XYZ file of C-alpha atoms in Angstrom:
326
model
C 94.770 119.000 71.079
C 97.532 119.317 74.302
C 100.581 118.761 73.063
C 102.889 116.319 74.732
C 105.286 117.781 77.271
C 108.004 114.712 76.997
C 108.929 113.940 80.464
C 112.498 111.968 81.413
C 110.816 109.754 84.172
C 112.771 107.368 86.527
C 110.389 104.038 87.939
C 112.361 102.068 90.680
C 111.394 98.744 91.175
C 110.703 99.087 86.993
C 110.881 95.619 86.049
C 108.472 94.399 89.140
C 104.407 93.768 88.538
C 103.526 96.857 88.970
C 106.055 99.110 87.603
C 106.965 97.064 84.427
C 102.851 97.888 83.686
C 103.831 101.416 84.591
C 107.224 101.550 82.635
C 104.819 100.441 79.301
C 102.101 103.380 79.892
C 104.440 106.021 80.169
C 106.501 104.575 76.969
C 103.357 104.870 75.449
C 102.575 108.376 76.277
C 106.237 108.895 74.361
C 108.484 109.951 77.683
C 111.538 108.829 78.538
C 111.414 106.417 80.661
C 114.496 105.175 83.037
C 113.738 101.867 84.673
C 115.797 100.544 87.372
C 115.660 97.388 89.143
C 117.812 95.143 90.967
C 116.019 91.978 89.642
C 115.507 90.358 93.402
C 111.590 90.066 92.446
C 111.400 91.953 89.309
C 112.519 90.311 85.813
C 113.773 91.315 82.581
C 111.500 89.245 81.314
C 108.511 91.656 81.924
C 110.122 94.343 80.291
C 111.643 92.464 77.101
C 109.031 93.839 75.000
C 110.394 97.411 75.492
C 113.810 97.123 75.245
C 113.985 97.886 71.191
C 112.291 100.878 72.185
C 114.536 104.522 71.868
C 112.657 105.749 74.528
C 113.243 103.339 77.375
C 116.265 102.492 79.259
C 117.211 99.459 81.822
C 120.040 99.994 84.479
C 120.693 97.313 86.773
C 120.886 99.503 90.362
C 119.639 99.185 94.227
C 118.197 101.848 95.559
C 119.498 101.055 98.840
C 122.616 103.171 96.575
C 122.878 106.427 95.673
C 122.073 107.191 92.101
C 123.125 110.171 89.952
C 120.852 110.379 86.753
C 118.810 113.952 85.622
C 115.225 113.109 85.526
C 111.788 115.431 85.955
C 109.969 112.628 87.769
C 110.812 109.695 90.322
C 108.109 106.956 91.321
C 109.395 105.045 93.732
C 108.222 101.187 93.896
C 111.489 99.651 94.969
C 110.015 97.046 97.461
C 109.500 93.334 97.313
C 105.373 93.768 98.269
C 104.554 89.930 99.077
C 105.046 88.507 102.845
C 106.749 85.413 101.015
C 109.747 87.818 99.295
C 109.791 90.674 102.253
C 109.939 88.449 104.795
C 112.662 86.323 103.347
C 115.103 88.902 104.157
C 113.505 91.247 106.474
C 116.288 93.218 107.145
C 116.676 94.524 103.384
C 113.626 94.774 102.907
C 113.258 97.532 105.367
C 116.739 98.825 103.860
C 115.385 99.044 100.907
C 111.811 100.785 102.052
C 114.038 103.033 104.112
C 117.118 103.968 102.826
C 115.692 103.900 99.259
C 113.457 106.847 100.363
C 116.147 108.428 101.305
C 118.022 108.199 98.243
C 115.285 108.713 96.192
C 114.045 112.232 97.787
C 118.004 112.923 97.926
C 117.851 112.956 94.244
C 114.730 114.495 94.087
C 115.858 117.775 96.009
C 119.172 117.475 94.159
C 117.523 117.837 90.703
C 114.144 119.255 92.150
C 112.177 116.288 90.345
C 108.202 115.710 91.592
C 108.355 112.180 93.425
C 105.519 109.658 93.955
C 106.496 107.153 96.779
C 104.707 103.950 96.093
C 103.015 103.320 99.823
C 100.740 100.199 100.869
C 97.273 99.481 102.470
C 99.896 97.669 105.042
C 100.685 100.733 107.007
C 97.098 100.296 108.576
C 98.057 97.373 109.575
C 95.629 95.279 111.598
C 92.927 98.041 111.072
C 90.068 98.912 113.642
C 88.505 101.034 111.115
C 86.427 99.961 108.256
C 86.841 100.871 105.153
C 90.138 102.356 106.326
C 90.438 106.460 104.957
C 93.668 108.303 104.884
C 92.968 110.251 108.444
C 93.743 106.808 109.924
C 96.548 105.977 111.926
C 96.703 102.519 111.546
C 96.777 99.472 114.213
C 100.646 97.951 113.491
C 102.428 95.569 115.508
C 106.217 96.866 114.969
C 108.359 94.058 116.296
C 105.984 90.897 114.513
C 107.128 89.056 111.182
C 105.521 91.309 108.970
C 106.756 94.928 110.208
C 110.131 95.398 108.132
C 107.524 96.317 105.050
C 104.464 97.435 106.969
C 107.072 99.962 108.755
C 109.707 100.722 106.523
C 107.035 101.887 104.663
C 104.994 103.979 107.366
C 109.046 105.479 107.926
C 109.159 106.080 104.192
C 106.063 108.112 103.873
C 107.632 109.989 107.075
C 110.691 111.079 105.335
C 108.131 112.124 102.514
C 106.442 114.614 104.300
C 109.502 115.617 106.113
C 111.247 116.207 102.622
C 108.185 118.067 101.511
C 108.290 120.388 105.021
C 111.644 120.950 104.974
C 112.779 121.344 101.574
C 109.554 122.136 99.590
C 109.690 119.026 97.855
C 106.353 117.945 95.435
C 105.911 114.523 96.702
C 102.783 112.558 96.509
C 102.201 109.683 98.446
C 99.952 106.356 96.740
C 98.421 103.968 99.370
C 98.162 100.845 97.218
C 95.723 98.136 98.260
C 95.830 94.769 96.662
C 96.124 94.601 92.929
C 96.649 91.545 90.392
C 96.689 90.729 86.826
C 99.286 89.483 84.464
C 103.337 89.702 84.956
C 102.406 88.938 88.876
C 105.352 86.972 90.396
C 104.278 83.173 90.111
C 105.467 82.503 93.082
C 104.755 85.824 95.351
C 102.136 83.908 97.660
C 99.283 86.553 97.089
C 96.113 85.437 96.819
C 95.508 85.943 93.262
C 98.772 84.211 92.106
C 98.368 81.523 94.727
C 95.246 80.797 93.341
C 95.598 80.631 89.911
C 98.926 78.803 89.939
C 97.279 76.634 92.219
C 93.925 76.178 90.263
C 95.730 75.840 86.929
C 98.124 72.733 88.414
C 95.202 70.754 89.974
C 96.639 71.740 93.457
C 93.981 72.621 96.133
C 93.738 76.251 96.678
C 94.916 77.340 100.066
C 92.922 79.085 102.334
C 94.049 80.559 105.774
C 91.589 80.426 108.560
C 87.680 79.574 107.471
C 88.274 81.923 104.492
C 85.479 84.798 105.554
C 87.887 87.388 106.039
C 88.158 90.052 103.599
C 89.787 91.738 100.280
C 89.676 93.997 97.827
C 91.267 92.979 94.383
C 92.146 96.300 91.846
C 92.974 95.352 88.357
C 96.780 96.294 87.723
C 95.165 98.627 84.538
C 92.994 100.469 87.229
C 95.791 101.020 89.748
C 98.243 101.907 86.887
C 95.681 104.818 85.821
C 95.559 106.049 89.243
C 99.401 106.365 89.617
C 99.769 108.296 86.551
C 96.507 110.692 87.430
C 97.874 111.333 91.088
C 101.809 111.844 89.802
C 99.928 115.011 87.106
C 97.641 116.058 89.078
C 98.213 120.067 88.949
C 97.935 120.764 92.658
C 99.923 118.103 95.083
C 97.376 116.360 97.641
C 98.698 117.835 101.174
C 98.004 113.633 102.634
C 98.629 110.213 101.239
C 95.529 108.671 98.849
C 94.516 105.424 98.785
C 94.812 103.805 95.164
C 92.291 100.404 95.380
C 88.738 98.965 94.879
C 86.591 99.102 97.521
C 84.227 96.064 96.528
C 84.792 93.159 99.033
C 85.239 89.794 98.481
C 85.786 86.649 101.437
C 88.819 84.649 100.282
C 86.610 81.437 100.204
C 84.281 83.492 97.477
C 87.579 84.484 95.494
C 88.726 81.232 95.629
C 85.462 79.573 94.111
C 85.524 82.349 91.917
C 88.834 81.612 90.822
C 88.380 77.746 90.281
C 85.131 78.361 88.170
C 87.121 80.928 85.776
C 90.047 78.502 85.029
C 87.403 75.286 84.628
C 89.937 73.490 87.388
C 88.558 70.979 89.080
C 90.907 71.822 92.489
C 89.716 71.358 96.111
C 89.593 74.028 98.760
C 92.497 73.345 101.406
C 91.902 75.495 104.766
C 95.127 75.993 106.833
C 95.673 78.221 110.031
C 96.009 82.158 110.020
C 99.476 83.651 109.576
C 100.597 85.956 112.217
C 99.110 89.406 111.951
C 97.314 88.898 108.969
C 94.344 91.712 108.769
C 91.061 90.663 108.874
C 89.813 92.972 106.642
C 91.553 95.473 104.045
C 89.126 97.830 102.293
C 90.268 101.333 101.020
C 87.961 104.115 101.017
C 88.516 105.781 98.076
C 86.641 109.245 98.491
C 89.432 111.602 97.853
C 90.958 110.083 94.788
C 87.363 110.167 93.457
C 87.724 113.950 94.311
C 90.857 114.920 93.626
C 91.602 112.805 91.051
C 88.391 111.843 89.678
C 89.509 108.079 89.380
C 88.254 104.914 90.327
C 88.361 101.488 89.383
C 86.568 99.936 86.563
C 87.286 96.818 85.687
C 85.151 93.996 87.272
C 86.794 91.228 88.742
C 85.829 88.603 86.505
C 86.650 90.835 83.638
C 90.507 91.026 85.743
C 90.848 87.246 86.634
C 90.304 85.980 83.284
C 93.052 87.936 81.574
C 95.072 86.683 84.780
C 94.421 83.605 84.372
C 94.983 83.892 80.739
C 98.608 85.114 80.829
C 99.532 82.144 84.003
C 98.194 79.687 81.529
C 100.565 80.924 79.022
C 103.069 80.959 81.671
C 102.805 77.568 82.429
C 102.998 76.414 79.194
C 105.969 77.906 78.156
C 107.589 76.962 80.904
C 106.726 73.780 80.078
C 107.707 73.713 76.595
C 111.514 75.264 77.351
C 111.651 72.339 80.093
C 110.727 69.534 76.692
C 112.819 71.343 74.658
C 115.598 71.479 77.468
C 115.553 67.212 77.468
């Protein structure tokens, strides 16, 4: 059996969605595990359970800050990653997308650490291709409401490969298309959380335009394995990969989906498009099933009940700390 080689492994953006699931795999795996977070979407509360653990460690920092710790490996998903939170103040947001590469790689060539910068689906914007593959450019308006995240991080996977060119670093780059499941911000305005939170109150679900256009959902479990498998894999993909399940869904379908799962009995509620939202987002995941030999697995009802499982315990507690509270 391989023994172990115990990593010390920093995760910005630790206590978010997706990197408090990451900070609890790699705990697992017995590493030591420095989470950082400056709590402006992330919470404490999704990383409570690990705290009595030797092996994991909280810091309070903002990457848009230097920081001066000794660690073999760096992912970087410092970001708010909803339109609701990036766009609320779009000028940090591409701060922190920006300048938090920088400081991030900074460390990395400083202590020669492998780094994994967290990317997005957004950086292909309004895409003319379908399913959209790595070799595309993208079709991104930079100047509308949503470009301080779609192009901080296109400039963030620029300084990347820059820092790889010029100083040699091993940096590998994770295109991340929509993923859900439990510890997702309640009120992030994604589709998945919108819907359940919206389903589970008796509100009608919300859906922009006449709810044909397109998504993919990946279950947070699926992307979390894909993370991990492109940060080890033994030979450093020259290009970015897209991390995300390539099944389609229309938001009208997710939606129905969504209200027959939770046994709501909520109403549909159509409202206008938002400005430049895609039409369609679909990875093509070809070369992470090559180099990586991972792809998704979990279906999506399998997915959307255990999210709708841990919002109804949400709720409820919430609830019960408001009673208790009177």
């Amino acid at each position: 059996m391989k023994e172990l080689i115990r990593k010390r492994i920093l995760v910005t953006g630790g206590a978010g969605f997706l990197g408090s699931h990451l900070c609890e795999r790699l705990v697992a795996q017995g590493h030591d595990v420095l989470c950082v977070d400056n709590f402006y979407t992330g919470t404490k509360r999704n990383v409570a359970h690990l705290l009595d653990h030797a092996n994991f460690e909280l810091m309070r920092h903002d990457v848009t800050f230097p920081l001066y710790v000794e660690v073999d490996e760096i992912y970087n998903l410092a970001c708010p990653a909803s339109p609701i939170h990036y766009q609320y103040d779009p000028v940090q947001t591409t701060k922190t997308s920006v300048h938090g590469a920088i400081n991030m790689l900074g460390l990395a060539k400083r202590v020669r650490a492998k780094l994994l910068q967290a990317s997005t689906s957004e950086v292909y914007g309004d895409a003319r291709q379908h399913p959209q593959t790595e070799d595309y450019w993208g079709h991104v308006n930079p100047i509308g409401p949503r470009s301080c995240y779609d192009e901080g991080k296109r400039c963030a996977e620029t300084l990347c490969m820059d820092y790889k060119r010029q100083h040699g670093l091993d940096i590998r780059i994770a295109r991340i298309f929509n993923t859900y499941g439990p510890r997702m911000h309640p009120q992030d305005g994604r589709v998945v959380s919108n819907f359940v939170m919206q389903a589970l109150t008796g509100e009608a679900l919300t859906v922009y335009g006449d709810g044909s256009q397109t998504r993919c959902f990946c279950y947070v479990d699926d992307l979390i394995d894909g993370l991990i498998r492109l940060m080890n894999a033994s030979t450093p993909p020259e290009a970015p990969v897209n991390l995300g399940n390539p099944h389609e869904i229309s938001m009208l379908d997710t939606a129905r989906r969504v209200i027959a799962l939770s046994g709501s009995g909520s109403d549909i509620a159509f409202k206008p498009l938002p400005v430049d939202d895609p039409w369609h987002r679909c990875p093509s995941i070809e070369r992470a099933r090559t180099l990586l030999q991972w792809e998704p697995h979990t279906s999506l009802d399998v997915g959307l009940e255990a999210t709708i499982a841990w919002f109804r315990r949400l709720i409820e507690s919430t609830r019960e700390r408001a009673a208790m509270a009177y």
